[in-house]
């Protein structure tokens, strides 16, 4: 996917954030897709965290594996991509998630999104929240768009998102229990269902 040209809307996006109280909910009333606003916020020095939880006042470090499932780290997790966190916000938990995001260059992103239920079933999706976090303490996980911070932090703002705000909802794959990342990737590359 090509990154959007959001410069013409920068003033409106900046005003929207400026009128949002510290840690408060963004009253999104603009005609542009919400992920364009999120893309703009990344350029303004923020990172994003997507969650089904709507009321996180402070992010504490938690143990988890990095995006490569290789390194165990206790951290706050976020991304410098506008779409990847939307997946984590609107996919209803708990269920198996297989996903990937990379920026190969030339203003584009590549994604893989799969869930352990039928993505055509509305019960697989939910209303979620994107948290806007200050970037200063985050470091990039190599070869991915995941960032980690070893210190707790409070969000600058939160944005309520619906499943239809996720532009790849219709392209999300379904996988079966035990399917490997490689198998899901091959099915995705070949555009196979099931």
mmCIF file of C-alpha atoms in Angstrom:
data_model
loop_
_atom_site.group_PDB
_atom_site.id
_atom_site.type_symbol
_atom_site.label_atom_id
_atom_site.label_comp_id
_atom_site.label_asym_id
_atom_site.label_seq_id
_atom_site.Cartn_x
_atom_site.Cartn_y
_atom_site.Cartn_z
ATOM 1 C CA UNK A 1 0.000 0.000 0.000
ATOM 2 C CA UNK A 2 1.231 3.453 -0.890
ATOM 3 C CA UNK A 3 1.434 5.925 2.013
ATOM 4 C CA UNK A 4 -1.140 8.721 1.714
ATOM 5 C CA UNK A 5 -0.196 12.281 0.782
ATOM 6 C CA UNK A 6 -1.477 13.946 3.951
ATOM 7 C CA UNK A 7 0.352 17.292 3.696
ATOM 8 C CA UNK A 8 -2.777 19.145 2.446
ATOM 9 C CA UNK A 9 -4.611 18.053 5.635
ATOM 10 C CA UNK A 10 -1.764 18.674 8.096
ATOM 11 C CA UNK A 11 -3.295 21.797 9.619
ATOM 12 C CA UNK A 12 -6.652 20.099 10.230
ATOM 13 C CA UNK A 13 -4.932 17.043 11.737
ATOM 14 C CA UNK A 14 -2.728 19.216 13.966
ATOM 15 C CA UNK A 15 -5.757 21.219 15.140
ATOM 16 C CA UNK A 16 -7.611 18.023 15.978
ATOM 17 C CA UNK A 17 -4.784 16.801 18.203
ATOM 18 C CA UNK A 18 -4.271 20.262 19.730
ATOM 19 C CA UNK A 19 -7.947 20.327 20.780
ATOM 20 C CA UNK A 20 -7.658 16.884 22.414
ATOM 21 C CA UNK A 21 -6.878 16.992 26.119
ATOM 22 C CA UNK A 22 -3.771 15.196 27.370
ATOM 23 C CA UNK A 23 -4.655 11.476 27.372
ATOM 24 C CA UNK A 24 -8.151 12.248 26.124
ATOM 25 C CA UNK A 25 -10.320 10.826 23.365
ATOM 26 C CA UNK A 26 -9.943 12.370 19.906
ATOM 27 C CA UNK A 27 -13.299 13.691 18.662
ATOM 28 C CA UNK A 28 -12.680 12.630 15.065
ATOM 29 C CA UNK A 29 -15.005 14.584 12.779
ATOM 30 C CA UNK A 30 -12.930 14.840 9.596
ATOM 31 C CA UNK A 31 -13.923 13.269 6.249
ATOM 32 C CA UNK A 32 -10.536 11.600 5.721
ATOM 33 C CA UNK A 33 -9.900 7.981 6.751
ATOM 34 C CA UNK A 34 -8.726 7.709 10.336
ATOM 35 C CA UNK A 35 -5.547 5.922 9.255
ATOM 36 C CA UNK A 36 -4.533 9.085 7.341
ATOM 37 C CA UNK A 37 -4.705 10.991 10.630
ATOM 38 C CA UNK A 38 -2.628 8.259 12.284
ATOM 39 C CA UNK A 39 -0.098 8.416 9.447
ATOM 40 C CA UNK A 40 0.210 12.164 10.050
ATOM 41 C CA UNK A 41 0.780 11.639 13.780
ATOM 42 C CA UNK A 42 3.723 9.343 13.027
ATOM 43 C CA UNK A 43 5.388 12.199 11.143
ATOM 44 C CA UNK A 44 4.797 14.413 14.200
ATOM 45 C CA UNK A 45 6.917 12.210 16.474
ATOM 46 C CA UNK A 46 4.377 9.768 17.870
ATOM 47 C CA UNK A 47 4.012 5.985 17.724
ATOM 48 C CA UNK A 48 0.816 3.945 17.923
ATOM 49 C CA UNK A 49 -0.536 1.056 19.981
ATOM 50 C CA UNK A 50 -3.778 -0.743 19.072
ATOM 51 C CA UNK A 51 -5.932 -2.515 21.662
ATOM 52 C CA UNK A 52 -9.445 -3.822 22.315
ATOM 53 C CA UNK A 53 -9.204 -2.036 25.691
ATOM 54 C CA UNK A 54 -10.715 1.447 25.636
ATOM 55 C CA UNK A 55 -9.429 2.898 28.913
ATOM 56 C CA UNK A 56 -5.677 2.440 29.336
ATOM 57 C CA UNK A 57 -4.464 5.447 31.323
ATOM 58 C CA UNK A 58 -0.864 4.287 31.614
ATOM 59 C CA UNK A 59 1.117 1.710 29.663
ATOM 60 C CA UNK A 60 3.280 -0.500 31.863
ATOM 61 C CA UNK A 61 5.987 -2.770 30.525
ATOM 62 C CA UNK A 62 4.828 -6.362 29.989
ATOM 63 C CA UNK A 63 6.707 -9.538 29.094
ATOM 64 C CA UNK A 64 6.271 -10.728 25.516
ATOM 65 C CA UNK A 65 8.240 -11.901 22.513
ATOM 66 C CA UNK A 66 9.378 -9.454 19.847
ATOM 67 C CA UNK A 67 7.878 -9.405 16.350
ATOM 68 C CA UNK A 68 10.248 -12.202 15.280
ATOM 69 C CA UNK A 69 9.116 -14.464 18.190
ATOM 70 C CA UNK A 70 12.793 -14.828 19.070
ATOM 71 C CA UNK A 71 13.676 -12.336 21.795
ATOM 72 C CA UNK A 72 11.823 -12.180 25.112
ATOM 73 C CA UNK A 73 11.426 -8.565 26.181
ATOM 74 C CA UNK A 74 9.544 -6.742 28.929
ATOM 75 C CA UNK A 75 8.390 -3.553 27.285
ATOM 76 C CA UNK A 76 5.632 -1.303 26.016
ATOM 77 C CA UNK A 77 4.965 -2.268 22.378
ATOM 78 C CA UNK A 78 4.022 0.150 19.593
ATOM 79 C CA UNK A 79 4.474 0.707 15.865
ATOM 80 C CA UNK A 80 5.586 3.441 13.504
ATOM 81 C CA UNK A 81 3.041 2.251 10.926
ATOM 82 C CA UNK A 82 -0.478 3.701 10.684
ATOM 83 C CA UNK A 83 -2.332 0.510 9.695
ATOM 84 C CA UNK A 84 -0.702 -2.325 11.653
ATOM 85 C CA UNK A 85 -2.026 -1.074 15.051
ATOM 86 C CA UNK A 86 -5.552 -0.913 13.588
ATOM 87 C CA UNK A 87 -5.424 -4.700 13.159
ATOM 88 C CA UNK A 88 -4.582 -5.160 16.847
ATOM 89 C CA UNK A 89 -7.328 -2.710 17.826
ATOM 90 C CA UNK A 90 -10.244 -4.208 15.888
ATOM 91 C CA UNK A 91 -9.553 -7.972 15.816
ATOM 92 C CA UNK A 92 -11.586 -9.411 18.689
ATOM 93 C CA UNK A 93 -9.479 -11.243 21.279
ATOM 94 C CA UNK A 94 -8.637 -13.855 22.281
ATOM 95 C CA UNK A 95 -7.753 -15.612 19.059
ATOM 96 C CA UNK A 96 -4.694 -16.613 17.097
ATOM 97 C CA UNK A 97 -3.038 -13.755 15.203
ATOM 98 C CA UNK A 98 -0.515 -14.027 12.377
ATOM 99 C CA UNK A 99 0.622 -10.695 10.993
ATOM 100 C CA UNK A 100 3.513 -8.762 9.541
ATOM 101 C CA UNK A 101 4.339 -5.243 8.446
ATOM 102 C CA UNK A 102 7.336 -3.866 6.588
ATOM 103 C CA UNK A 103 8.273 -0.671 4.788
ATOM 104 C CA UNK A 104 10.315 -1.687 1.724
ATOM 105 C CA UNK A 105 10.877 1.939 0.686
ATOM 106 C CA UNK A 106 9.460 4.307 -1.927
ATOM 107 C CA UNK A 107 6.666 5.392 0.431
ATOM 108 C CA UNK A 108 4.980 1.985 0.570
ATOM 109 C CA UNK A 109 4.130 -0.647 3.165
ATOM 110 C CA UNK A 110 3.562 -4.408 2.890
ATOM 111 C CA UNK A 111 1.296 -6.378 5.188
ATOM 112 C CA UNK A 112 0.133 -9.863 6.093
ATOM 113 C CA UNK A 113 -3.005 -10.146 8.234
ATOM 114 C CA UNK A 114 -4.575 -13.430 9.337
ATOM 115 C CA UNK A 115 -6.827 -14.426 12.245
ATOM 116 C CA UNK A 116 -7.714 -17.784 13.778
ATOM 117 C CA UNK A 117 -11.430 -17.415 12.989
ATOM 118 C CA UNK A 118 -13.410 -16.700 9.838
ATOM 119 C CA UNK A 119 -12.630 -13.055 8.978
ATOM 120 C CA UNK A 120 -15.990 -12.818 7.178
ATOM 121 C CA UNK A 121 -17.772 -13.372 10.511
ATOM 122 C CA UNK A 122 -18.672 -10.088 12.213
ATOM 123 C CA UNK A 123 -18.016 -11.775 15.591
ATOM 124 C CA UNK A 124 -14.279 -11.793 14.706
ATOM 125 C CA UNK A 125 -14.176 -7.983 14.917
ATOM 126 C CA UNK A 126 -14.821 -5.348 17.574
ATOM 127 C CA UNK A 127 -14.575 -1.634 18.344
ATOM 128 C CA UNK A 128 -11.034 -0.826 19.456
ATOM 129 C CA UNK A 129 -8.736 1.998 20.454
ATOM 130 C CA UNK A 130 -5.533 3.413 18.997
ATOM 131 C CA UNK A 131 -3.284 4.990 21.619
ATOM 132 C CA UNK A 132 -0.975 7.811 20.544
ATOM 133 C CA UNK A 133 2.311 7.541 22.460
ATOM 134 C CA UNK A 134 5.398 9.790 22.605
ATOM 135 C CA UNK A 135 8.226 8.220 20.615
ATOM 136 C CA UNK A 136 11.261 9.347 22.625
ATOM 137 C CA UNK A 137 11.952 6.136 24.577
ATOM 138 C CA UNK A 138 11.120 3.630 21.817
ATOM 139 C CA UNK A 139 13.629 1.610 19.800
ATOM 140 C CA UNK A 140 12.959 -0.255 16.573
ATOM 141 C CA UNK A 141 12.919 -4.053 16.382
ATOM 142 C CA UNK A 142 15.183 -4.841 13.388
ATOM 143 C CA UNK A 143 13.490 -5.672 10.069
ATOM 144 C CA UNK A 144 9.987 -4.796 11.265
ATOM 145 C CA UNK A 145 7.842 -1.791 12.204
ATOM 146 C CA UNK A 146 7.553 -2.821 15.863
ATOM 147 C CA UNK A 147 9.036 -0.554 18.521
ATOM 148 C CA UNK A 148 9.608 -1.241 22.201
ATOM 149 C CA UNK A 149 10.053 1.018 25.212
ATOM 150 C CA UNK A 150 11.479 -0.218 28.506
ATOM 151 C CA UNK A 151 9.733 2.511 30.521
ATOM 152 C CA UNK A 152 6.035 3.021 31.363
ATOM 153 C CA UNK A 153 4.214 5.967 29.797
ATOM 154 C CA UNK A 154 0.907 7.751 29.531
ATOM 155 C CA UNK A 155 -0.751 8.173 26.119
ATOM 156 C CA UNK A 156 -0.991 11.613 24.550
ATOM 157 C CA UNK A 157 -4.413 10.727 23.092
ATOM 158 C CA UNK A 158 -6.710 7.835 22.174
ATOM 159 C CA UNK A 159 -8.781 7.295 19.035
ATOM 160 C CA UNK A 160 -11.803 4.986 18.883
ATOM 161 C CA UNK A 161 -11.768 2.840 15.735
ATOM 162 C CA UNK A 162 -14.285 0.479 14.155
ATOM 163 C CA UNK A 163 -13.578 -2.612 12.030
ATOM 164 C CA UNK A 164 -14.395 -0.662 8.863
ATOM 165 C CA UNK A 165 -11.609 1.830 9.724
ATOM 166 C CA UNK A 166 -9.132 -1.010 9.075
ATOM 167 C CA UNK A 167 -8.508 -0.841 5.302
ATOM 168 C CA UNK A 168 -7.456 -4.514 5.069
ATOM 169 C CA UNK A 169 -10.487 -6.024 6.798
ATOM 170 C CA UNK A 170 -11.672 -7.518 3.497
ATOM 171 C CA UNK A 171 -8.182 -8.852 2.742
ATOM 172 C CA UNK A 172 -7.575 -10.469 6.123
ATOM 173 C CA UNK A 173 -6.964 -14.206 5.866
ATOM 174 C CA UNK A 174 -8.252 -16.926 8.159
ATOM 175 C CA UNK A 175 -5.972 -19.688 9.410
ATOM 176 C CA UNK A 176 -6.466 -22.982 11.193
ATOM 177 C CA UNK A 177 -5.008 -24.030 14.524
ATOM 178 C CA UNK A 178 -1.440 -25.152 13.975
ATOM 179 C CA UNK A 179 -0.936 -23.317 10.668
ATOM 180 C CA UNK A 180 2.579 -21.919 10.441
ATOM 181 C CA UNK A 181 3.422 -18.347 9.515
ATOM 182 C CA UNK A 182 5.010 -19.730 6.324
ATOM 183 C CA UNK A 183 1.824 -21.596 5.339
ATOM 184 C CA UNK A 184 -0.311 -18.494 5.924
ATOM 185 C CA UNK A 185 2.167 -16.369 3.966
ATOM 186 C CA UNK A 186 2.103 -18.809 1.013
ATOM 187 C CA UNK A 187 -1.718 -18.884 0.997
ATOM 188 C CA UNK A 188 -1.721 -15.097 1.088
ATOM 189 C CA UNK A 189 0.812 -14.888 -1.758
ATOM 190 C CA UNK A 190 -1.280 -17.316 -3.829
ATOM 191 C CA UNK A 191 -4.559 -15.628 -2.740
ATOM 192 C CA UNK A 192 -6.059 -18.929 -1.510
ATOM 193 C CA UNK A 193 -8.968 -19.075 0.944
ATOM 194 C CA UNK A 194 -9.288 -21.308 4.034
#
